[in-house]
Amino acid sequence: MIKLIATDIDGTLVKDGSLLIDPEYMSVIDRLIDKGIIFVVCSGRQFSSEFKLFAPIKHKLLYITDGGTVVRTPKEILKTYPMDKDIWKGMCWMVRDELPACDYFAATPDFCFAEDGGSPIFHLLRDSYGFEMREVDDITRLDRNDIIKFTVFHPDKCEELCTPVFIPAWNKKAHLAAAGKEWVDCNAKGVSKWTALSYLIDRFDLLPDEVCCFGDNLNDIPLFEACDCSCAVRNAHKEVKERADYILDTNLNAGVVKFLEKEMK
């Protein structure tokens, strides 16, 4: 019997970078929660973005944000996995020196830092994703211990640009994951969506066969490893579909909500 459902957002429930979601999700999820199922939003998005997207039922959900680096209820943070200061600052310096075509930002559990308030990345995160943004002159001058994610951005080919130098330099010192064509997310070593979901599974004393997960991209594969019911939408990355137990309709055709309505009665 499924007792916890965890789902990615972008590419799984909605179009990437959108705050528009099929309202049917709200009613279906609400009914599942009324049956006693724990529903967890689990994405690379910031808490404020997830909270806005699920506004009608936002106080009934649990949240895994920023690629698994923060676990929280609507009112309090349960767990964070911060990065070592030398790691995220070193990543920042490398992007500046080696990847001039890319931009970047650093995230805390509640807001993100970027260096140019007029840049495409700043407007994309604030206006499309609904992030809380802060402009600073130089991210590397920040003296903070709560940076939980560093992200590299390019509008078309981020992973391709990061592959020759950036990824080899850091993939043994941090957890790196491509999140679509635009992003390479960097967390503390060993920290992924699996880490955060495993924390909740332990907290609620659940078994893997009591958990169902939904995703579309490579950063969702660790999520699948924490459950016995893994579902990929039809538009998912090929490798994700190969790991999934079920292949659903596409995100734009509400594949997840169709599955929930049919299988979770």
Short mmCIF file of N, CA and C in Angstrom, two decimals, residues 25 71 79 96 123 134 143 145 204 236 260:
data_model
loop_
_atom_site.label_atom_id
_atom_site.label_comp_id
_atom_site.label_asym_id
_atom_site.label_seq_id
_atom_site.Cartn_x
_atom_site.Cartn_y
_atom_site.Cartn_z
N TYR A 25 -4.65 18.64 -10.57
CA TYR A 25 -3.66 18.13 -9.63
C TYR A 25 -4.06 18.46 -8.19
N VAL A 71 14.78 19.88 3.38
CA VAL A 71 13.52 19.18 3.65
C VAL A 71 12.74 20.04 4.63
N LYS A 79 15.48 19.70 7.76
CA LYS A 79 16.85 19.24 7.50
C LYS A 79 17.46 20.03 6.36
N ARG A 96 33.69 31.65 -13.83
CA ARG A 96 34.16 32.95 -14.33
C ARG A 96 35.35 32.79 -15.28
N HIS A 123 16.12 37.23 -14.11
CA HIS A 123 14.71 37.40 -14.51
C HIS A 123 14.02 36.06 -14.67
N ARG A 134 18.22 37.73 -4.60
CA ARG A 134 19.00 38.82 -4.01
C ARG A 134 20.17 39.12 -4.95
N ASP A 143 29.97 35.75 3.19
CA ASP A 143 30.47 34.94 4.30
C ASP A 143 29.29 34.22 4.93
N ASN A 145 27.30 30.31 5.78
CA ASN A 145 27.43 28.87 5.96
C ASN A 145 26.16 28.12 5.56
N PHE A 204 9.16 8.75 8.87
CA PHE A 204 7.81 8.19 8.96
C PHE A 204 7.81 6.66 9.05
N ALA A 236 10.27 12.00 -20.70
CA ALA A 236 11.46 11.93 -19.85
C ALA A 236 12.70 11.55 -20.64
N LEU A 260 -2.41 8.91 -11.07
CA LEU A 260 -2.89 9.02 -9.70
C LEU A 260 -4.39 8.71 -9.62
#
